[in-house]
Coordinates of C-alpha atoms (C1' of nucleotides) in Angstrom, one line a residue:
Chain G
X636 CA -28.1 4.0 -33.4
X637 CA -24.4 4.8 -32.7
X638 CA -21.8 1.9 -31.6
X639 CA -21.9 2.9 -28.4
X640 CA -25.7 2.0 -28.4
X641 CA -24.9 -1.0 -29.3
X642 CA -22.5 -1.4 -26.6
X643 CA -25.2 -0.8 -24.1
X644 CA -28.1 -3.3 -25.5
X645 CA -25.7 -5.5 -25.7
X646 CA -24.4 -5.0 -22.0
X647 CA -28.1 -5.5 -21.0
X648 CA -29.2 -8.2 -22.8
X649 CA -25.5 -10.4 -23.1
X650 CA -23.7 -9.1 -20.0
X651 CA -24.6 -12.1 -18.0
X652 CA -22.5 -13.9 -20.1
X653 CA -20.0 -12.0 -20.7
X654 CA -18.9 -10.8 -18.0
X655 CA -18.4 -10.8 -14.2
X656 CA -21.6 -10.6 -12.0
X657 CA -21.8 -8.2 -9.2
X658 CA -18.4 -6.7 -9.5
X659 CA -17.0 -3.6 -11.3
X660 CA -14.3 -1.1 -11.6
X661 CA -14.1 2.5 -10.8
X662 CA -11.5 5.1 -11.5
X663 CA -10.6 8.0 -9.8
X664 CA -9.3 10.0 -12.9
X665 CA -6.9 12.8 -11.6
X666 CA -6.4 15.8 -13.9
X667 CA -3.4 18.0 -13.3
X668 CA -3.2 21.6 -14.6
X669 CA -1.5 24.8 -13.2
X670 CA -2.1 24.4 -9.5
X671 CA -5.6 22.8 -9.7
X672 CA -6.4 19.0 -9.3
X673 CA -9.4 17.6 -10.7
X674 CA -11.4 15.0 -10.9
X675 CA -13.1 13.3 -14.0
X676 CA -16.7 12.7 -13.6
X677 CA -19.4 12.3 -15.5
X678 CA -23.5 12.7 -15.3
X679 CA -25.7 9.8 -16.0
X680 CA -29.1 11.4 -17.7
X681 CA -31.7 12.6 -16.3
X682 CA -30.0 11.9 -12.8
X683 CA -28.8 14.9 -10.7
X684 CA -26.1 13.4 -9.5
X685 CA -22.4 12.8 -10.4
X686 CA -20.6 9.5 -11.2
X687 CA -17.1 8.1 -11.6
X688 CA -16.5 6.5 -14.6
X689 CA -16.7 2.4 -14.1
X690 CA -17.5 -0.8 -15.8
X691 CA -17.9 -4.1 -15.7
X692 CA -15.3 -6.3 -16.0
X693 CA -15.3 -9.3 -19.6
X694 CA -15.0 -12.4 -18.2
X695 CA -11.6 -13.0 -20.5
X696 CA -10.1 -9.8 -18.9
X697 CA -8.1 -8.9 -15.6
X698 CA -9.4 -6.0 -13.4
X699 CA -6.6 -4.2 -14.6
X700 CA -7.3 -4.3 -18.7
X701 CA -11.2 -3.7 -17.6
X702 CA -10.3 -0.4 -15.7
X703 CA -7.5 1.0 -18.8
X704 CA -10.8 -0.2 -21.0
X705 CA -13.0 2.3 -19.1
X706 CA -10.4 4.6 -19.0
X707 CA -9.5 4.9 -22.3
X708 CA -13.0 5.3 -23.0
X709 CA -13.3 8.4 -21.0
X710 CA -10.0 10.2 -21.8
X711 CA -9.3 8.4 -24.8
X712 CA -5.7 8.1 -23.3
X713 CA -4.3 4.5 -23.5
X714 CA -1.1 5.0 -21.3
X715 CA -2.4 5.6 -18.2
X716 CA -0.7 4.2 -15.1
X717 CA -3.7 2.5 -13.4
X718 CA -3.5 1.9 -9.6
X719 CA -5.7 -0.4 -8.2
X720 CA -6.0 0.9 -4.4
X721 CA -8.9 -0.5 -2.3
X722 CA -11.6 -2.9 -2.7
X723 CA -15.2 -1.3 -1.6
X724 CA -18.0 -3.7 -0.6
X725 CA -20.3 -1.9 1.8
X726 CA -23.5 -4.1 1.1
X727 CA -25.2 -1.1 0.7
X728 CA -23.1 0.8 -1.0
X729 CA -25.4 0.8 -4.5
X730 CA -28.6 0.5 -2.5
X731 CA -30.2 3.4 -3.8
X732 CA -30.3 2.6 -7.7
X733 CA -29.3 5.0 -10.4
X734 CA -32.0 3.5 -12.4
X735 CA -34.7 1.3 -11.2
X736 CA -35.8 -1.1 -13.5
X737 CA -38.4 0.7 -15.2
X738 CA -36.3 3.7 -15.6
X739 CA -33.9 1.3 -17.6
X740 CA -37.0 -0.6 -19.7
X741 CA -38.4 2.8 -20.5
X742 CA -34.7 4.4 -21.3
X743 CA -33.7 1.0 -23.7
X744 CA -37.1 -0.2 -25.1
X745 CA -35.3 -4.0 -23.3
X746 CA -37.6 -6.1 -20.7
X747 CA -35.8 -5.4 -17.3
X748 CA -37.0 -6.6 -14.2
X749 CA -35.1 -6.4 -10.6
X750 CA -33.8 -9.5 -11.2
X751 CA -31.7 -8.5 -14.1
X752 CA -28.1 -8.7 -13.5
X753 CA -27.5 -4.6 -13.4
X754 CA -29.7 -4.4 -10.3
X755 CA -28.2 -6.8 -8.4
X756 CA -25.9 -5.3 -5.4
X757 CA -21.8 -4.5 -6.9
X758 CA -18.5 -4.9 -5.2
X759 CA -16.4 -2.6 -6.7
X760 CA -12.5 -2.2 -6.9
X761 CA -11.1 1.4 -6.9
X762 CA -8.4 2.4 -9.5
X763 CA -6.6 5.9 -9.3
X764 CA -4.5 7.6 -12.0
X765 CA -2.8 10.7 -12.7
X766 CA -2.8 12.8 -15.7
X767 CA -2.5 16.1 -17.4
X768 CA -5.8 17.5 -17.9
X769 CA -5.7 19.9 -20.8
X770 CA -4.7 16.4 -22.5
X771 CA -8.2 15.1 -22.2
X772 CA -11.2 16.1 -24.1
X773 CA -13.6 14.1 -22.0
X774 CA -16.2 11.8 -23.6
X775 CA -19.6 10.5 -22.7
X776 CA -21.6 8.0 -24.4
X777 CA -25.2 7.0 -24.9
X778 CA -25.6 7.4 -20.8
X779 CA -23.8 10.2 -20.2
X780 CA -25.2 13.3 -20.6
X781 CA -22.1 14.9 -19.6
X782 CA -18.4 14.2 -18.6
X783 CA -16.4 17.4 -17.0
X784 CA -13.7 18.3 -14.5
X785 CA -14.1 19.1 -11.2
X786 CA -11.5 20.4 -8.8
X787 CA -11.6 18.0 -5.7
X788 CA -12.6 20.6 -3.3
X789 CA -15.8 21.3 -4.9
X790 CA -17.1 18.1 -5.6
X791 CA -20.9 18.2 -7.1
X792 CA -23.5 15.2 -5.2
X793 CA -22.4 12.1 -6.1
X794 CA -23.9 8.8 -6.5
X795 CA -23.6 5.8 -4.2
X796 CA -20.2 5.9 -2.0
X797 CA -18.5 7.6 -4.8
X798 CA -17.3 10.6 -2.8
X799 CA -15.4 8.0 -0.2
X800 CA -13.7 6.6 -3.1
X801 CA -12.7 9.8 -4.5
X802 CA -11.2 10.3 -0.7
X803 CA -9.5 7.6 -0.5
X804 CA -8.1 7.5 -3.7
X805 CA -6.3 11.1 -2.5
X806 CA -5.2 9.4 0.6
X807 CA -3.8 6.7 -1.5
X808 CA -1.9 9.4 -3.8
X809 CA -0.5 11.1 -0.9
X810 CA 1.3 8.3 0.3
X811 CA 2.7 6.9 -3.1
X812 CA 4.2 10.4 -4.0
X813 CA 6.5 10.4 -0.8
X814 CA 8.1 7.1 -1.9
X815 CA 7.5 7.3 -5.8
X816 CA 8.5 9.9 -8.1
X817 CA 6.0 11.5 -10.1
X818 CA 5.1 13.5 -13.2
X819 CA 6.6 12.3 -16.2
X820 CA 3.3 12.1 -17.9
X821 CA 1.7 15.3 -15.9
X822 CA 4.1 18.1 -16.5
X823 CA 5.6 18.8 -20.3
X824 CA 8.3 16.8 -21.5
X825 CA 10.9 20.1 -20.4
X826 CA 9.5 21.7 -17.2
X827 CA 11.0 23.8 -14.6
X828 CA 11.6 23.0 -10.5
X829 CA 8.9 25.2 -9.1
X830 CA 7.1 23.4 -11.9
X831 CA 7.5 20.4 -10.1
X832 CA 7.3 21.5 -6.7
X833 CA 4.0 23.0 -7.9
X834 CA 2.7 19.3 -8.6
X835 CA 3.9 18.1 -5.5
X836 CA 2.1 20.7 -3.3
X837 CA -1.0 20.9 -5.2
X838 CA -1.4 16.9 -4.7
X839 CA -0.2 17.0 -1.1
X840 CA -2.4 20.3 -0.6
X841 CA 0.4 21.7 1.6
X842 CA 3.3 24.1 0.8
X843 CA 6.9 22.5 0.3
X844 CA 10.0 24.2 1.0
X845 CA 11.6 25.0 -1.9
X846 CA 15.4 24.6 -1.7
X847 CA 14.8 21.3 0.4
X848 CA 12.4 20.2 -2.6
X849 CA 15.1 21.1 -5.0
X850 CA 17.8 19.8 -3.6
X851 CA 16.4 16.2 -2.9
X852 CA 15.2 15.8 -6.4
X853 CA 18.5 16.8 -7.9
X854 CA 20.1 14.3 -5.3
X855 CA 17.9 11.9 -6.1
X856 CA 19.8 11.9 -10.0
X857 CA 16.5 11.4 -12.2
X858 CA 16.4 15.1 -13.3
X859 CA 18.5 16.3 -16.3
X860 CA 19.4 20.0 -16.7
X861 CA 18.6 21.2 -20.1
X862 CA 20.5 24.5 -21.5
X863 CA 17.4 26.0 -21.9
X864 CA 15.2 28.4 -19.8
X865 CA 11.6 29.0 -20.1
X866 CA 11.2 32.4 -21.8
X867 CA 8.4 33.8 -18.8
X868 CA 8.3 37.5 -18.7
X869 CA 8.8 40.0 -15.7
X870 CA 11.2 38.0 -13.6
X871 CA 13.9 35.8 -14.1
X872 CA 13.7 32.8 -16.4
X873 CA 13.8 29.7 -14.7
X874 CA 16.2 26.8 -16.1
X875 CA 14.2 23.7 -17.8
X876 CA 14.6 20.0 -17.2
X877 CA 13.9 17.1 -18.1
X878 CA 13.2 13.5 -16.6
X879 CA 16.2 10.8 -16.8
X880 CA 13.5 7.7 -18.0
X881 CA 15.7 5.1 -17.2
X882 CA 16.7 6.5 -13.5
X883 CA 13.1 7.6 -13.1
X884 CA 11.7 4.1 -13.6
X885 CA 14.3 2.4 -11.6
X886 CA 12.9 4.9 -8.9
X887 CA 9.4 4.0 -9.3
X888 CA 10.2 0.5 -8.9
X889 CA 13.0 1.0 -6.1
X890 CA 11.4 4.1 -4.5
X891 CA 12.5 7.3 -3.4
X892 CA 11.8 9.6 -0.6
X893 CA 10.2 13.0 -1.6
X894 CA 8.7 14.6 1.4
Chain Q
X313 CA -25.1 -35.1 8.4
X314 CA -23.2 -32.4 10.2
X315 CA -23.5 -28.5 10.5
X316 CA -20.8 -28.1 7.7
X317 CA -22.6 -30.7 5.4
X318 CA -25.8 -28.6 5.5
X319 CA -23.8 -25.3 4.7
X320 CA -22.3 -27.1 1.4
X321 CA -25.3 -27.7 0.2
X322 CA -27.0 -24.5 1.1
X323 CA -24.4 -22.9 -0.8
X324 CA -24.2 -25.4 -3.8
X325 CA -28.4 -24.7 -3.7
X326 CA -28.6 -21.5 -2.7
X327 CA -25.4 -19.7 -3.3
X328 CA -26.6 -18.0 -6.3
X329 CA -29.3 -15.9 -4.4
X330 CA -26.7 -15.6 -1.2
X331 CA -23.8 -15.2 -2.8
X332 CA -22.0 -12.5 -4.8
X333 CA -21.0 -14.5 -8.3
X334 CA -17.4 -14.5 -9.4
X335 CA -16.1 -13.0 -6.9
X336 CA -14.1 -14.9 -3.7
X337 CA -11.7 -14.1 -1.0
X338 CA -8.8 -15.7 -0.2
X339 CA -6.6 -15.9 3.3
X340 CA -3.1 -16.1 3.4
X341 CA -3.1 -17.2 7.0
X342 CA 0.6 -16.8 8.1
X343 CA 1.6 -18.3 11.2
X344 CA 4.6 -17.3 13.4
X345 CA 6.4 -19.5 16.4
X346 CA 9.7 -20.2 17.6
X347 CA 12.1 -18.5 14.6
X348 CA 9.2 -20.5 12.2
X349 CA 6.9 -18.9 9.4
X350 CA 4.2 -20.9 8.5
X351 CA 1.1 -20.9 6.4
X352 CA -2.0 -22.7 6.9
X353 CA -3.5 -24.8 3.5
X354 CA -6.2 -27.3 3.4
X355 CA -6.4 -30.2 1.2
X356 CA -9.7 -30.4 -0.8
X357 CA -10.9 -34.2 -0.1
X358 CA -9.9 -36.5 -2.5
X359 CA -7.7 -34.1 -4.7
X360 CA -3.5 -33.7 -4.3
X361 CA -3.0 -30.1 -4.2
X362 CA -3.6 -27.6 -1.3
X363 CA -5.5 -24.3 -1.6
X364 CA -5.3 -21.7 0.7
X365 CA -8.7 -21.0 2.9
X366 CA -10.9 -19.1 1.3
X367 CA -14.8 -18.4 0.4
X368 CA -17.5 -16.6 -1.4
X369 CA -19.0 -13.0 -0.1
X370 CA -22.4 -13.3 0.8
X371 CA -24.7 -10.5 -0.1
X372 CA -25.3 -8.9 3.1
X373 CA -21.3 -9.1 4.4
X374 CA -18.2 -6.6 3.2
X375 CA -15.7 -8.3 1.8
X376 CA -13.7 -8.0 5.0
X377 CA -16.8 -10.0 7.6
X378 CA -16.5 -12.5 4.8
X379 CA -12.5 -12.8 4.9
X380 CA -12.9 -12.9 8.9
X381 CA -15.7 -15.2 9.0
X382 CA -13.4 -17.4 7.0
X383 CA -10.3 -17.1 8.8
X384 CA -12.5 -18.1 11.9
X385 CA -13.8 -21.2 10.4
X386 CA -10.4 -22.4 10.0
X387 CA -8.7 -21.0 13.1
X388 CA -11.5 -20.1 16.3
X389 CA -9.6 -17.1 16.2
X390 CA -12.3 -13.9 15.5
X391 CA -9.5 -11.2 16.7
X392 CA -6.8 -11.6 13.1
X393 CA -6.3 -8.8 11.3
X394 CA -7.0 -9.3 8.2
X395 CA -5.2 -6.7 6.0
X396 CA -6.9 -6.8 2.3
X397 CA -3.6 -6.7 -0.1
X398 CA -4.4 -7.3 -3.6
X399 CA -7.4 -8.7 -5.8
X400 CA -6.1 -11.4 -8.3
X401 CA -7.6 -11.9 -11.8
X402 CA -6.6 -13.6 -14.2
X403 CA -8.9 -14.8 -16.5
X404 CA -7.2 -18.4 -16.6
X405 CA -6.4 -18.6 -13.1
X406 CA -9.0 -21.3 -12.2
X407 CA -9.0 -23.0 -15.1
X408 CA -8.2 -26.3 -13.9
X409 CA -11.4 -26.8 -11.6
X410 CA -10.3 -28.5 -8.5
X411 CA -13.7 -30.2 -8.9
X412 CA -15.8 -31.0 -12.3
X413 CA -19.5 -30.5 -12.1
X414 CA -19.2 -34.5 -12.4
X415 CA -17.2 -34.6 -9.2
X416 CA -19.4 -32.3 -7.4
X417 CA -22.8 -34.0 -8.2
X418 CA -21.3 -37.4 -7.2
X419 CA -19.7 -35.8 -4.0
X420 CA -22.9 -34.4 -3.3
X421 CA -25.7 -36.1 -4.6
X422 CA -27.5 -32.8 -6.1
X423 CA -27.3 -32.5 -9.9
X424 CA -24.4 -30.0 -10.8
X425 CA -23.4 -28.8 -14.3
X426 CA -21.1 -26.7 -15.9
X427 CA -23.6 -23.6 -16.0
X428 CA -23.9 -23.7 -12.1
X429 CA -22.4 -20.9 -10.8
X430 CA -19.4 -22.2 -8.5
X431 CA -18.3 -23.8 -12.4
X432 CA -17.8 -19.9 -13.4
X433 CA -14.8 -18.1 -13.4
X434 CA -13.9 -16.4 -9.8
X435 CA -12.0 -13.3 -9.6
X436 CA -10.1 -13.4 -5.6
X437 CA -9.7 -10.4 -3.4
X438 CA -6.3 -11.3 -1.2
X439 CA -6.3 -10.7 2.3
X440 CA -3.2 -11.6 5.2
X441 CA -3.1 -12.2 8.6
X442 CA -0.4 -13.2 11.5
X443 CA -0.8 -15.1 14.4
X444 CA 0.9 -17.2 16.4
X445 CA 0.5 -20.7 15.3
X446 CA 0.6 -22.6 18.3
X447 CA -2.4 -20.8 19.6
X448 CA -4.6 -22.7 16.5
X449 CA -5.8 -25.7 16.0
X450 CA -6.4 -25.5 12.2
X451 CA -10.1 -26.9 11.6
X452 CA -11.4 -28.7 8.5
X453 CA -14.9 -28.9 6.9
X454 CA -16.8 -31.4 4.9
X455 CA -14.9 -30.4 1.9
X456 CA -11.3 -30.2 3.2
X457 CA -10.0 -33.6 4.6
X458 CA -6.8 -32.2 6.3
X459 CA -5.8 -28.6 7.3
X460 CA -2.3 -27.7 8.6
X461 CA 0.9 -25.2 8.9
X462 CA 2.9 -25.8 6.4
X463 CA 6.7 -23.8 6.4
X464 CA 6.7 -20.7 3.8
X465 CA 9.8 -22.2 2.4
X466 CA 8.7 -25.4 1.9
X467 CA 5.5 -25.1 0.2
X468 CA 3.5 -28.2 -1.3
X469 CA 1.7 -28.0 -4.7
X470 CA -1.0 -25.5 -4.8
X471 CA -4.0 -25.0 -7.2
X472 CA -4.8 -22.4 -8.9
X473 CA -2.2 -19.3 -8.5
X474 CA -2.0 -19.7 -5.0
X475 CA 1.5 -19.7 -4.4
X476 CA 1.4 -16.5 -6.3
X477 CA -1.3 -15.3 -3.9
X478 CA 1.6 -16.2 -1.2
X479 CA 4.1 -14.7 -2.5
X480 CA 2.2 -11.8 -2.9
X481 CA 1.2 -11.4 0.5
X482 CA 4.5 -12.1 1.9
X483 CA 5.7 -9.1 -0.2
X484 CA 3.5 -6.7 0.9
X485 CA 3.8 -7.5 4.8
X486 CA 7.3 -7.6 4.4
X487 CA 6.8 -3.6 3.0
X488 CA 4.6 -3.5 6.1
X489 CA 6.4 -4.3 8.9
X490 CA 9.2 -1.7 7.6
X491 CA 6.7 1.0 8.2
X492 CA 4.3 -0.8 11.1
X493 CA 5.3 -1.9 14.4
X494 CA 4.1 -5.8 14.8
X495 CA 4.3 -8.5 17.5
X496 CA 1.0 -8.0 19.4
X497 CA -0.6 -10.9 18.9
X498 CA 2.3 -12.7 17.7
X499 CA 4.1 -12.5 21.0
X500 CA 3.1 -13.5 24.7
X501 CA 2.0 -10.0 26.5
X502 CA 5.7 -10.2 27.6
X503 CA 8.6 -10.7 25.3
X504 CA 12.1 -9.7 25.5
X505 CA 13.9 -8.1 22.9
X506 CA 15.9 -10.6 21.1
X507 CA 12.4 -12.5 20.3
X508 CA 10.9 -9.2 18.9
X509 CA 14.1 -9.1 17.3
X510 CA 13.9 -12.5 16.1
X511 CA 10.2 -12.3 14.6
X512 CA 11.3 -9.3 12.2
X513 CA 14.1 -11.7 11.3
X514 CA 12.4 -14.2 10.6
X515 CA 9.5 -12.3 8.1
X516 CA 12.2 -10.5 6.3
X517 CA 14.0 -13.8 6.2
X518 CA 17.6 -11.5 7.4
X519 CA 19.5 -10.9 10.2
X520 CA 19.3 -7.2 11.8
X521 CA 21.9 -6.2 13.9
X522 CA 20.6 -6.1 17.6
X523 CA 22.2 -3.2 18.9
X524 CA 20.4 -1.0 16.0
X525 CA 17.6 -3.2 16.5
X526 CA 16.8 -2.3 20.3
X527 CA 17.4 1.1 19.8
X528 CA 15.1 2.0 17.0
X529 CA 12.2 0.1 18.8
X530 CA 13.3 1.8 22.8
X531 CA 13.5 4.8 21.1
X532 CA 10.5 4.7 19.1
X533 CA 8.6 4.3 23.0
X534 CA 5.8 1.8 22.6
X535 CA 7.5 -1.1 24.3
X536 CA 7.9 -0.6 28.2
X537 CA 10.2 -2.3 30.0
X538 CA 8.9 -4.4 32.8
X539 CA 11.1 -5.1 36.6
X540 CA 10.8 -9.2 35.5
X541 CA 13.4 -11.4 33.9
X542 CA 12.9 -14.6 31.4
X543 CA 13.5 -17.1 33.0
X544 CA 16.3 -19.1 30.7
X545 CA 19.0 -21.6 32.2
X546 CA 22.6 -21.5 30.9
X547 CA 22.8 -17.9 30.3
X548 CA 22.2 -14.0 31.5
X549 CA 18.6 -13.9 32.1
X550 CA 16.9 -11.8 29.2
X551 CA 14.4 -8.3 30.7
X552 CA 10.8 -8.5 30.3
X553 CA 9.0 -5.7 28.0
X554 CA 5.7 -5.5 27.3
X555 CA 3.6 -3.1 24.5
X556 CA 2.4 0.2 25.4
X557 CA -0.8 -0.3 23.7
X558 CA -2.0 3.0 23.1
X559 CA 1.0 3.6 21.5
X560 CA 1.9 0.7 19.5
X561 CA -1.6 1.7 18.2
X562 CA -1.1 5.3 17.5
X563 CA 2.5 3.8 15.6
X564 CA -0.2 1.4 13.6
X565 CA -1.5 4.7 12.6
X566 CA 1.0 7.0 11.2
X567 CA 4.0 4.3 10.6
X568 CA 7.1 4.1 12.5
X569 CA 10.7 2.7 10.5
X570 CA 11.4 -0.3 11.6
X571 CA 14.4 -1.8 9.2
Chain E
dA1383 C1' 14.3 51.5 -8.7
dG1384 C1' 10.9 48.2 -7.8
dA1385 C1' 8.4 43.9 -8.5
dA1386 C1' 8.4 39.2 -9.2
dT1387 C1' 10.2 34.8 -9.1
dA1388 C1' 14.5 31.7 -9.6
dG1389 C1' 18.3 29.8 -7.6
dT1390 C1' 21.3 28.4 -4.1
dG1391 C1' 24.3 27.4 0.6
dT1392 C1' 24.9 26.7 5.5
dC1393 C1' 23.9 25.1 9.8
dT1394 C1' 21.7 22.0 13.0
dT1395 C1' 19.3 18.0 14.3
dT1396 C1' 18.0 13.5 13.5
dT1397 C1' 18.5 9.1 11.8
dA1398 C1' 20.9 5.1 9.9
dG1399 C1' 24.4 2.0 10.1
dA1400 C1' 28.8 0.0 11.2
dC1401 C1' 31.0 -1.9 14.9
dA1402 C1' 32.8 -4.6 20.0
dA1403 C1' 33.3 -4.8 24.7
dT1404 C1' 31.1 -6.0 29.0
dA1405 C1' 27.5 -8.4 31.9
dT1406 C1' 25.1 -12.3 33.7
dA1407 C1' 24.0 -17.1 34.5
dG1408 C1' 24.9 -21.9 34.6
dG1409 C1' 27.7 -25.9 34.0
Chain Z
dC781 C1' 36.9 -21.1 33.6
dC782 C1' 34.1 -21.9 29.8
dT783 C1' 29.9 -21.3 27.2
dA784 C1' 26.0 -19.0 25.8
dT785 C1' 23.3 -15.1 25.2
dA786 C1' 22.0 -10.2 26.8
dT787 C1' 22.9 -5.6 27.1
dT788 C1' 24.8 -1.4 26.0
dG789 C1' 27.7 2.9 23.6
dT790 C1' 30.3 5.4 20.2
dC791 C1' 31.5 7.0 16.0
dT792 C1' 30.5 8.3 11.3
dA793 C1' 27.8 9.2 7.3
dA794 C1' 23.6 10.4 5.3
dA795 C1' 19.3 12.7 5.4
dA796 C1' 15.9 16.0 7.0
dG797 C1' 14.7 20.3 8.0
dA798 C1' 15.0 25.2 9.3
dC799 C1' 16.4 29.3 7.4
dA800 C1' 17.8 34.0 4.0
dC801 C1' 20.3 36.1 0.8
dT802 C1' 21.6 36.9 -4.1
dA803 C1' 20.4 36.7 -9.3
dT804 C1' 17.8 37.7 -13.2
dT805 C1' 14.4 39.9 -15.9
dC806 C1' 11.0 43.1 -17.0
dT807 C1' 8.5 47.5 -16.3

DNA sequence: AGAATAGTGTCTTTTAGACAATATAGG
DNA sequence: CCTATATTGTCTAAAAGACACTATTCT
C-alpha cells in the first residue's frame, strides 16, 4: 500500500470532512513542443474513457492552491501559472458516473453506497495552464492507469463534459495571448523569433505574418538580443533572445497587443 | 407565515438534499441612473452589516438559473444579464457567521448546530449585472429587513469579503465595457449621445472627450440616429438615437473598442 | 548553384487622441 | 445678449496590415 493509497482511502472515508462537498477543480494542462499543442490527460482504470486531471478542493485551501495541488501532482511542476477561466455546472454534467458505487466498494474494499459524498452531482471550476511538455514526465496514481499527451485535435472519448472544458479552455487562451505576452516558461530560456512566432501560431492555429510579428514584439521592448545564434544546419542561423523579466511581467500585468 | 418564511425553513430542513454544499453565488447588482452608480445590499435582520444578494445552487439549476433566480427575488427583473466574473475562496472569508447556529435556532424555532450545513464554510462564484435602478423596486425576504441602492463610492460596512466581491466586479466590467458596447437596458430605447456618453463616464469614473466619443460609437454603426429631438428647455435640443439591435448584438459578440 | 530559412523596410490604411469653433434654444 | 449644452471637423501620431527582397549557411 503506497502513499498515494492512502491518499485515496482517506479521500473516501474522511473527505466529508475535509473538504468541500460537491465542488472540484479541473485543469486543462497545455503542453507545448515544436509546433504541437497537447493536452494532459489521464485514464481512470478499467474505464475507456479519458479524464482531466481534477480534485477536490481541502476545506483550509482556495480553489487556486487546490488546482496548483492537482497540478503539481500530475506534472510534478510547482510554478505553473494557473488560470481559473469558467465555472461549469450543467446539473448533468457528471450524470453518468465513472464509478458507480459498487465499482468503488469492489475497487477499495470501503462500504460505499450512493449516498456517499463522491456520488453526489459536482460543480466544477476550470483552470488552464501552459507549459513545455518535454518538461513533464506525467504521473498517475493508484486510479490512473495511465496519464499521456494528446495533441488537441485528436482528442480520445472523454468523460462527462470534459471535452467542452478542454474547448473552452482554448477559447480562453486565444484571447489572453492577444493582450498578454507569453512563453517565458514554454520556450528555452534563449530562443529565436520564428521560435516565438511558432508558439503564437500553433496556439492560435493560424499562420502569423512574420515581419509584423517581429516587429511588434521588438516594439513592444520585452525581448533582449543575445550575441548569440542558434547553430542550425543548412540555412542561416537565426539570432537568439532572451525575455526582459522585469518588462515582460509589467506586460502581463499591463497588457500588450500581439495579434 | 408567508411564502418566504416557508422557503427558509425548507432550506434550513431540506437544503442539504436540495442544495449543493459549500458552494454559493453572489450578485453584484450594479445600478445606473442619472450620472449615479449604485449597488443594491440587503441588511440581514437584526445584524449591522450589509451583504450583497446572494444564494445557494440547488441541485437541479446551473450556477447561472441560480444567480438569475436570485437577482429576480430581489429585483422582478428576469431579463439582467448576469456575467459570471470570478469564484472567491478563501478559506477564512466567512469566518465571522453573520448568524450563530444559536441565532438561527432562536430566529427560527428548529434546532440548529454548528454541524448543520449553512454553519460550513461556503466557497462564492461572483456574478454582475447592470440595470437601471429606477426601474427596481429592491425586495426583501424574511431574512433581510431592508434592501436598497446604495452609491459605489459610499459603501456601508459589509460582511464577509464583500466589498472585495465589489471591487472585483467593478474591475472586470470596467475591462468590459472597453471591449463591449453597453447601454441597452441601461438606457430608455432612445437616448442621445451625451447620456451614452455619460453612462461610460460614469462606470470608468472619467471623463471622455465627446468629440472622440461620438465618433468611435457612429462609426462603429450600431446606434441609428432617429428624425426626433430631446425635448430639454434652456438649451439646443439634443438628437434621438436608438440601438440597432442586431448589431449592438453582433458587437456583444466579437468586441468593439470603446475607450 | 540551389535549397532552406532568417532578417528586414516601405507603403498604405486605420485608429487614437488632442484640440476649438459653430449651432441651437431659452431666458 | 447671455447662458447652457449639442454638434461637428481637422490635424497628428501611432498602430495595423499588406507586401518582397536580401542575407546566410549548408550541400
Amino acid at each position: 500500500m503506497n502513499d498515494v493509497f492512502e491518499n485515496m482511502n482517506s479521500l473516501l472515508l474522511e473527505g466529508e470532512k475535509n473538504y468541500l462537498q460537491n465542488v472540484s477543480v479541473d485543469n486543462v494542462i497545455l503542453g507545448y513542443h515544436d509546433k504541437e499543442l497537447k493536452v494532459l490527460l489521464q485514464k481512470p482504470s478499467g474505464i475507456k474513457k479519458w479524464m482531466l486531471p481534477g480534485g477536490h478542493i481541502q476545506k483550509q485551501e482556495t480553489v487556486e492552491s487546490a488546482a496548483a495541488r492537482v497540478a503539481f501532482e500530475r506534472t510534478n511542476l510547482d510554478d505553473l501559472y494557473l488560470k481559473q477561466f469558467k465555472v461549469f455546472s450543467n446539473p448533468d454534467r457528471t450524470k453518468d458516473k465513472i464509478y458507480s458505487a459498487e465499482d468503488l466498494s469492489k475497487l477499495t474494499g470501503l462500504n460505499i453506497d450512493e449516498s456517499h459524498w463522491l456520488m453526489q452531482p459536482f460543480i466544477t471550476i476550470g483552470f488552464y495552464t501552459l507549459t513545455e511538455f518535454s518538461k513533464v514526465t506525467p504521473s498517475g496514481n493508484y486510479f490512473m492507469e495511465d496519464s499521456v499527451w494528446w495533441p488537441v485535435n485528436e482528442l480520445p472519448e472523454l468523460v462527462y463534459d470534459h471535452k467542452y472544458i478542454i474547448d473552452e479552455a482554448i477559447k480562453a487562451l486565444r484571447i489572453h495571448i492577444t493582450f498578454r505576452p507569453i512563453g517565458l516558461k514554454l520556450l528555452p530560456e534563449k530562443f529565436t523569433l520564428p521560435e516565438l512566432r511558432i508558439l503564437y501560431e500553433t496556439i492560435l492555429g493560424k499562420e502569423l505574418d512574420d515581419r509584423n510579428f517581429s516587429k511588434k514584439f521588438i516594439n513592444a521592448g520585452i525581448l533582449e538580443k543575445l550575441d548569440e545564434k542558434r547553430q542550425i544546419k543548412g540555412h542561416r542561423k537565426p539570432n537568439l533572445f532572451k525575455f526582459n523579466i522585469e518588462l515582460y511581467m509589467e506586460a502581463l500585468e499591463n497588457g500588450i497587443n500581439i495579434n
